[in-house]
Amino acid sequence: MTYTVNCSILLTELPLLERPAAAKAAGFDAVEFWWPFETSVPTDAQVTGFENAIKDAGVQLTGLNFNAGNMPGGDRGLVSWPARSPEFQDNIDVVAGIGERLGCKAFNALYGNRIDGESAEKQNALGAENLAAAAAGVARIGGTVLLEPVSGAPRYPLLTAVDALNVIARVKAESGAENVKLLADFYHLAVNGDDVAAVIENHAKDFGHIQIADNPGRGAPGTGELPLGEWIARSRELGYDGYIGLEYKEPQQTAFNWAIRQRVSQ
């Protein structure tokens, strides 16, 4: 099984740039990150520092988010946010540049919350335009834009796989973009009441990425009730051959105990 450690939600006891090496020390060869900077266009020194942390750790960057705003403050993306659309557009070339230099091909574009005073129609039209622009921006490096349903954000409009797939279909119809795909986060889908097993049966071969956490609590696999192992195995059987993103909350000391037990049992 090929896992990739989300270093923006795991290993948070460590400074950000120390987390790739900690993931490597824990036995993983791949990492992914939310947007690791405060602005859409960080300084060259900031970008170099981030890239060096990945390279020096000897891990592969498998996923990177576009700037999603102030995540701790409740922001969930700039894609459909009219006032911040220019920031998203400015972010595209930066993201593609990091991806090109580090060999990363998957880029998560959080859609954004509904905004007071803006119609859903306007936001959706802008969202489709910006996703198409992002798709064109990363296409030159063979990249894929990911779109995911999210839980725990009351104003985020994409809750189910169908919600995201409808947006993806609109982007394709309006722009011809073929490289926008569903990010199937099994935790978010389950918490939002989606039929995860049915989503897998119908769309696994077309998943752009899978992320996991257990429920309740968004903890490590095995701490809750979700049949994550079964869902992953079935996704593999149906054609998904990508990484499995570990995007859960667990203290560093126990973060990967489940993986150690899995290795021992094998």
Tab-separated table of C-alpha atoms in Angstrom:
chain	number	residue	atom	x	y	z
A	1	MET	CA	0.000	0.000	0.000
A	2	THR	CA	1.380	3.383	-0.983
A	3	TYR	CA	0.568	5.978	1.668
A	4	THR	CA	1.420	9.666	1.629
A	5	VAL	CA	1.547	11.647	4.876
A	6	ASN	CA	-0.322	14.946	4.993
A	7	CYS	CA	2.210	17.054	6.846
A	8	SER	CA	-0.204	19.935	7.352
A	9	ILE	CA	-2.453	17.982	9.710
A	10	LEU	CA	-0.001	15.358	11.017
A	11	LEU	CA	3.295	15.891	12.872
A	12	THR	CA	2.130	19.369	13.846
A	13	GLU	CA	4.220	19.248	17.032
A	14	LEU	CA	7.180	19.945	14.737
A	15	PRO	CA	7.977	23.060	12.703
A	16	LEU	CA	6.529	22.724	9.219
A	17	LEU	CA	9.838	22.234	7.447
A	18	GLU	CA	10.889	19.448	9.820
A	19	ARG	CA	7.853	17.316	9.119
A	20	PRO	CA	8.979	15.725	5.816
A	21	ALA	CA	12.061	14.300	7.542
A	22	ALA	CA	9.893	13.045	10.411
A	23	ALA	CA	7.596	11.300	7.937
A	24	LYS	CA	10.632	9.668	6.344
A	25	ALA	CA	11.913	8.582	9.753
A	26	ALA	CA	8.521	6.983	10.421
A	27	GLY	CA	8.921	4.837	7.309
A	28	PHE	CA	7.085	6.818	4.637
A	29	ASP	CA	8.492	7.907	1.292
A	30	ALA	CA	5.802	10.399	0.273
A	31	VAL	CA	4.178	13.506	1.721
A	32	GLU	CA	1.469	15.986	0.802
A	33	PHE	CA	0.729	19.502	2.080
A	34	TRP	CA	-1.990	22.072	2.255
A	35	TRP	CA	-0.727	25.434	0.998
A	36	PRO	CA	2.300	25.964	3.275
A	37	PHE	CA	2.564	29.755	2.940
A	38	GLU	CA	0.520	32.719	4.162
A	39	THR	CA	0.193	34.358	0.744
A	40	SER	CA	-0.564	33.165	-2.763
A	41	VAL	CA	2.814	34.406	-3.991
A	42	PRO	CA	5.466	33.706	-1.336
A	43	THR	CA	9.027	34.958	-1.561
A	44	ASP	CA	11.631	33.002	-3.488
A	45	ALA	CA	13.385	32.245	-0.201
A	46	GLN	CA	10.207	30.779	1.290
A	47	VAL	CA	9.633	28.564	-1.735
A	48	THR	CA	13.246	27.417	-1.767
A	49	GLY	CA	13.111	26.578	1.923
A	50	PHE	CA	10.015	24.454	1.429
A	51	GLU	CA	11.396	22.661	-1.607
A	52	ASN	CA	14.697	21.958	0.134
A	53	ALA	CA	12.882	20.454	3.123
A	54	ILE	CA	11.219	17.973	0.766
A	55	LYS	CA	14.385	17.141	-1.156
A	56	ASP	CA	16.639	16.931	1.889
A	57	ALA	CA	14.220	14.530	3.577
A	58	GLY	CA	14.354	12.188	0.593
A	59	VAL	CA	10.582	12.042	0.163
A	60	GLN	CA	8.313	12.592	-2.821
A	61	LEU	CA	5.802	15.434	-2.741
A	62	THR	CA	2.643	13.795	-4.063
A	63	GLY	CA	0.078	16.516	-3.430
A	64	LEU	CA	-0.124	20.250	-2.813
A	65	ASN	CA	-3.120	22.492	-2.190
A	66	PHE	CA	-3.662	25.779	-3.903
A	67	ASN	CA	-3.932	28.651	-1.462
A	68	ALA	CA	-7.204	28.143	0.436
A	69	GLY	CA	-7.104	31.272	2.602
A	70	ASN	CA	-7.089	31.203	6.387
A	71	MET	CA	-8.034	27.589	7.076
A	72	PRO	CA	-7.937	27.884	10.913
A	73	GLY	CA	-10.156	30.952	10.575
A	74	GLY	CA	-12.751	29.054	8.565
A	75	ASP	CA	-11.779	29.796	4.962
A	76	ARG	CA	-12.112	26.837	2.622
A	77	GLY	CA	-10.675	27.992	-0.659
A	78	LEU	CA	-10.527	30.941	-3.047
A	79	VAL	CA	-11.797	29.271	-6.219
A	80	SER	CA	-15.345	30.670	-6.084
A	81	TRP	CA	-14.668	33.740	-3.901
A	82	PRO	CA	-15.088	36.817	-6.113
A	83	ALA	CA	-13.114	39.256	-3.988
A	84	ARG	CA	-10.131	36.918	-3.776
A	85	SER	CA	-10.221	35.425	-7.251
A	86	PRO	CA	-7.115	37.408	-8.321
A	87	GLU	CA	-5.169	35.792	-5.474
A	88	PHE	CA	-6.155	32.365	-6.719
A	89	GLN	CA	-5.149	33.218	-10.256
A	90	ASP	CA	-1.792	34.543	-9.060
A	91	ASN	CA	-1.274	31.290	-7.161
A	92	ILE	CA	-1.569	29.023	-10.184
A	93	ASP	CA	1.891	29.586	-11.651
A	94	VAL	CA	3.518	29.338	-8.217
A	95	VAL	CA	1.843	25.994	-7.550
A	96	ALA	CA	2.751	24.680	-10.990
A	97	GLY	CA	6.357	25.784	-10.521
A	98	ILE	CA	6.716	23.944	-7.232
A	99	GLY	CA	5.086	20.899	-8.796
A	100	GLU	CA	7.432	20.985	-11.770
A	101	ARG	CA	10.562	21.227	-9.637
A	102	LEU	CA	9.495	18.529	-7.178
A	103	GLY	CA	7.722	16.150	-9.556
A	104	CYS	CA	4.322	16.669	-7.938
A	105	LYS	CA	1.309	16.108	-10.188
A	106	ALA	CA	-1.774	16.488	-7.949
A	107	PHE	CA	-3.102	19.858	-6.793
A	108	ASN	CA	-6.141	20.286	-4.557
A	109	ALA	CA	-8.283	23.354	-5.234
A	110	LEU	CA	-10.714	23.932	-2.370
A	111	TYR	CA	-13.872	25.408	-3.874
A	112	GLY	CA	-14.622	28.055	-1.263
A	113	ASN	CA	-17.483	28.949	1.069
A	114	ARG	CA	-20.637	30.764	0.064
A	115	ILE	CA	-20.090	34.500	0.515
A	116	ASP	CA	-22.652	36.976	1.856
A	117	GLY	CA	-23.865	39.313	-0.861
A	118	GLU	CA	-22.776	37.028	-3.711
A	119	SER	CA	-25.201	34.784	-5.572
A	120	ALA	CA	-24.564	31.066	-5.833
A	121	GLU	CA	-24.852	31.411	-9.612
A	122	LYS	CA	-22.087	34.006	-9.749
A	123	GLN	CA	-19.850	31.993	-7.456
A	124	ASN	CA	-20.416	28.817	-9.433
A	125	ALA	CA	-19.623	30.517	-12.730
A	126	LEU	CA	-16.431	31.951	-11.263
A	127	GLY	CA	-15.557	28.599	-9.728
A	128	ALA	CA	-15.791	26.896	-13.109
A	129	GLU	CA	-13.643	29.587	-14.711
A	130	ASN	CA	-10.954	29.385	-12.057
A	131	LEU	CA	-10.855	25.604	-12.048
A	132	ALA	CA	-10.417	25.682	-15.822
A	133	ALA	CA	-7.576	28.185	-15.433
A	134	ALA	CA	-5.936	26.007	-12.796
A	135	ALA	CA	-6.317	22.947	-15.002
A	136	ALA	CA	-4.636	24.762	-17.890
A	137	GLY	CA	-1.875	25.993	-15.599
A	138	VAL	CA	-0.878	22.558	-14.327
A	139	ALA	CA	-1.533	20.745	-17.604
A	140	ARG	CA	1.850	21.866	-18.883
A	141	ILE	CA	3.536	19.670	-16.246
A	142	GLY	CA	1.093	16.788	-16.618
A	143	GLY	CA	-0.752	17.844	-13.491
A	144	THR	CA	-4.271	17.198	-12.251
A	145	VAL	CA	-6.534	19.561	-10.321
A	146	LEU	CA	-8.436	17.879	-7.505
A	147	LEU	CA	-11.841	18.929	-6.200
A	148	GLU	CA	-13.199	17.581	-2.924
A	149	PRO	CA	-16.350	17.577	-0.837
A	150	VAL	CA	-15.634	18.868	2.676
A	151	SER	CA	-17.314	18.373	6.060
A	152	GLY	CA	-17.434	20.676	9.067
A	153	ALA	CA	-17.721	23.866	7.017
A	154	PRO	CA	-21.370	25.025	7.073
A	155	ARG	CA	-21.029	27.393	4.119
A	156	TYR	CA	-19.031	25.067	1.855
A	157	PRO	CA	-21.411	23.948	-0.933
A	158	LEU	CA	-19.753	20.700	-2.046
A	159	LEU	CA	-20.825	18.024	0.427
A	160	THR	CA	-21.168	14.856	-1.637
A	161	ALA	CA	-19.286	13.240	-4.467
A	162	VAL	CA	-22.097	14.184	-6.855
A	163	ASP	CA	-21.769	17.848	-5.842
A	164	ALA	CA	-18.106	17.842	-6.835
A	165	LEU	CA	-18.627	15.708	-9.933
A	166	ASN	CA	-21.277	18.133	-11.202
A	167	VAL	CA	-18.784	20.988	-10.942
A	168	ILE	CA	-16.140	18.896	-12.689
A	169	ALA	CA	-18.613	18.118	-15.488
A	170	ARG	CA	-19.376	21.829	-15.882
A	171	VAL	CA	-15.694	22.696	-16.119
A	172	LYS	CA	-15.179	20.055	-18.779
A	173	ALA	CA	-18.237	21.157	-20.758
A	174	GLU	CA	-17.274	24.843	-20.695
A	175	SER	CA	-13.510	24.591	-21.155
A	176	GLY	CA	-12.740	21.104	-22.405
A	177	ALA	CA	-10.456	20.479	-19.410
A	178	GLU	CA	-9.865	16.759	-18.880
A	179	ASN	CA	-7.538	17.057	-15.880
A	180	VAL	CA	-9.966	17.993	-13.091
A	181	LYS	CA	-10.827	14.994	-10.927
A	182	LEU	CA	-12.576	14.031	-7.722
A	183	LEU	CA	-10.613	13.908	-4.508
A	184	ALA	CA	-12.412	11.163	-2.611
A	185	ASP	CA	-11.826	11.880	1.061
A	186	PHE	CA	-13.610	8.946	2.652
A	187	TYR	CA	-13.898	10.723	6.005
A	188	HIS	CA	-15.563	13.848	4.608
A	189	LEU	CA	-17.909	11.801	2.432
A	190	ALA	CA	-18.946	9.544	5.317
A	191	VAL	CA	-19.477	12.411	7.761
A	192	ASN	CA	-21.647	14.201	5.203
A	193	GLY	CA	-23.827	11.111	4.819
A	194	ASP	CA	-22.704	10.115	1.346
A	195	ASP	CA	-22.837	6.439	0.350
A	196	VAL	CA	-19.088	5.885	0.171
A	197	ALA	CA	-19.380	2.302	-1.053
A	198	ALA	CA	-21.588	3.421	-3.939
A	199	VAL	CA	-19.226	6.277	-4.798
A	200	ILE	CA	-16.399	3.750	-4.995
A	201	GLU	CA	-18.402	1.358	-7.156
A	202	ASN	CA	-19.340	4.097	-9.599
A	203	HIS	CA	-16.241	6.273	-9.712
A	204	ALA	CA	-13.141	4.580	-8.257
A	205	LYS	CA	-11.373	4.223	-11.575
A	206	ASP	CA	-11.749	7.972	-12.082
A	207	PHE	CA	-10.633	9.123	-8.618
A	208	GLY	CA	-7.874	11.692	-8.759
A	209	HIS	CA	-6.826	10.962	-5.191
A	210	ILE	CA	-8.029	9.256	-2.005
A	211	GLN	CA	-7.612	10.589	1.528
A	212	ILE	CA	-8.585	8.833	4.740
A	213	ALA	CA	-9.370	9.410	8.393
A	214	ASP	CA	-11.587	7.455	10.756
A	215	ASN	CA	-14.886	8.559	12.246
A	216	PRO	CA	-15.854	9.692	14.811
A	217	GLY	CA	-13.055	12.097	15.633
A	218	ARG	CA	-11.091	12.274	12.367
A	219	GLY	CA	-8.514	10.007	13.989
A	220	ALA	CA	-6.109	7.400	12.702
A	221	PRO	CA	-7.358	4.302	10.893
A	222	GLY	CA	-8.745	1.813	13.390
A	223	THR	CA	-9.766	4.414	15.974
A	224	GLY	CA	-13.324	4.659	14.678
A	225	GLU	CA	-15.963	2.749	12.776
A	226	LEU	CA	-15.252	3.339	9.090
A	227	PRO	CA	-14.275	0.280	6.990
A	228	LEU	CA	-11.338	2.129	5.480
A	229	GLY	CA	-9.386	-0.996	4.593
A	230	GLU	CA	-12.343	-2.437	2.699
A	231	TRP	CA	-12.973	0.825	0.864
A	232	ILE	CA	-9.331	1.135	-0.158
A	233	ALA	CA	-9.142	-2.476	-1.302
A	234	ARG	CA	-12.306	-2.126	-3.384
A	235	SER	CA	-11.050	1.098	-4.937
A	236	ARG	CA	-7.876	-0.741	-5.953
A	237	GLU	CA	-9.894	-3.605	-7.424
A	238	LEU	CA	-11.872	-1.147	-9.517
A	239	GLY	CA	-8.832	0.588	-10.961
A	240	TYR	CA	-7.587	3.261	-8.557
A	241	ASP	CA	-3.800	3.015	-8.530
A	242	GLY	CA	-2.756	6.237	-6.812
A	243	TYR	CA	-1.576	7.197	-3.351
A	244	ILE	CA	-3.670	7.029	-0.194
A	245	GLY	CA	-3.399	10.331	1.654
A	246	LEU	CA	-3.220	10.148	5.450
A	247	GLU	CA	-5.180	13.221	6.501
A	248	TYR	CA	-6.176	12.577	10.085
A	249	LYS	CA	-5.522	14.044	13.529
A	250	GLU	CA	-3.286	12.062	15.878
A	251	PRO	CA	-0.412	13.013	18.192
A	252	GLN	CA	3.037	12.408	16.751
A	253	GLN	CA	3.839	9.746	19.352
A	254	THR	CA	1.008	7.487	18.208
A	255	ALA	CA	0.357	8.812	14.702
A	256	PHE	CA	1.527	5.729	12.839
A	257	ASN	CA	1.018	2.894	15.327
A	258	TRP	CA	-1.628	1.398	13.053
A	259	ALA	CA	0.857	1.304	10.167
A	260	ILE	CA	3.487	-0.370	12.313
A	261	ARG	CA	0.976	-3.056	13.304
A	262	GLN	CA	0.068	-3.500	9.650
A	263	ARG	CA	3.714	-3.964	8.642
A	264	VAL	CA	4.296	-6.499	11.413
A	265	SER	CA	1.219	-8.503	10.407
A	266	GLN	CA	2.473	-8.660	6.838
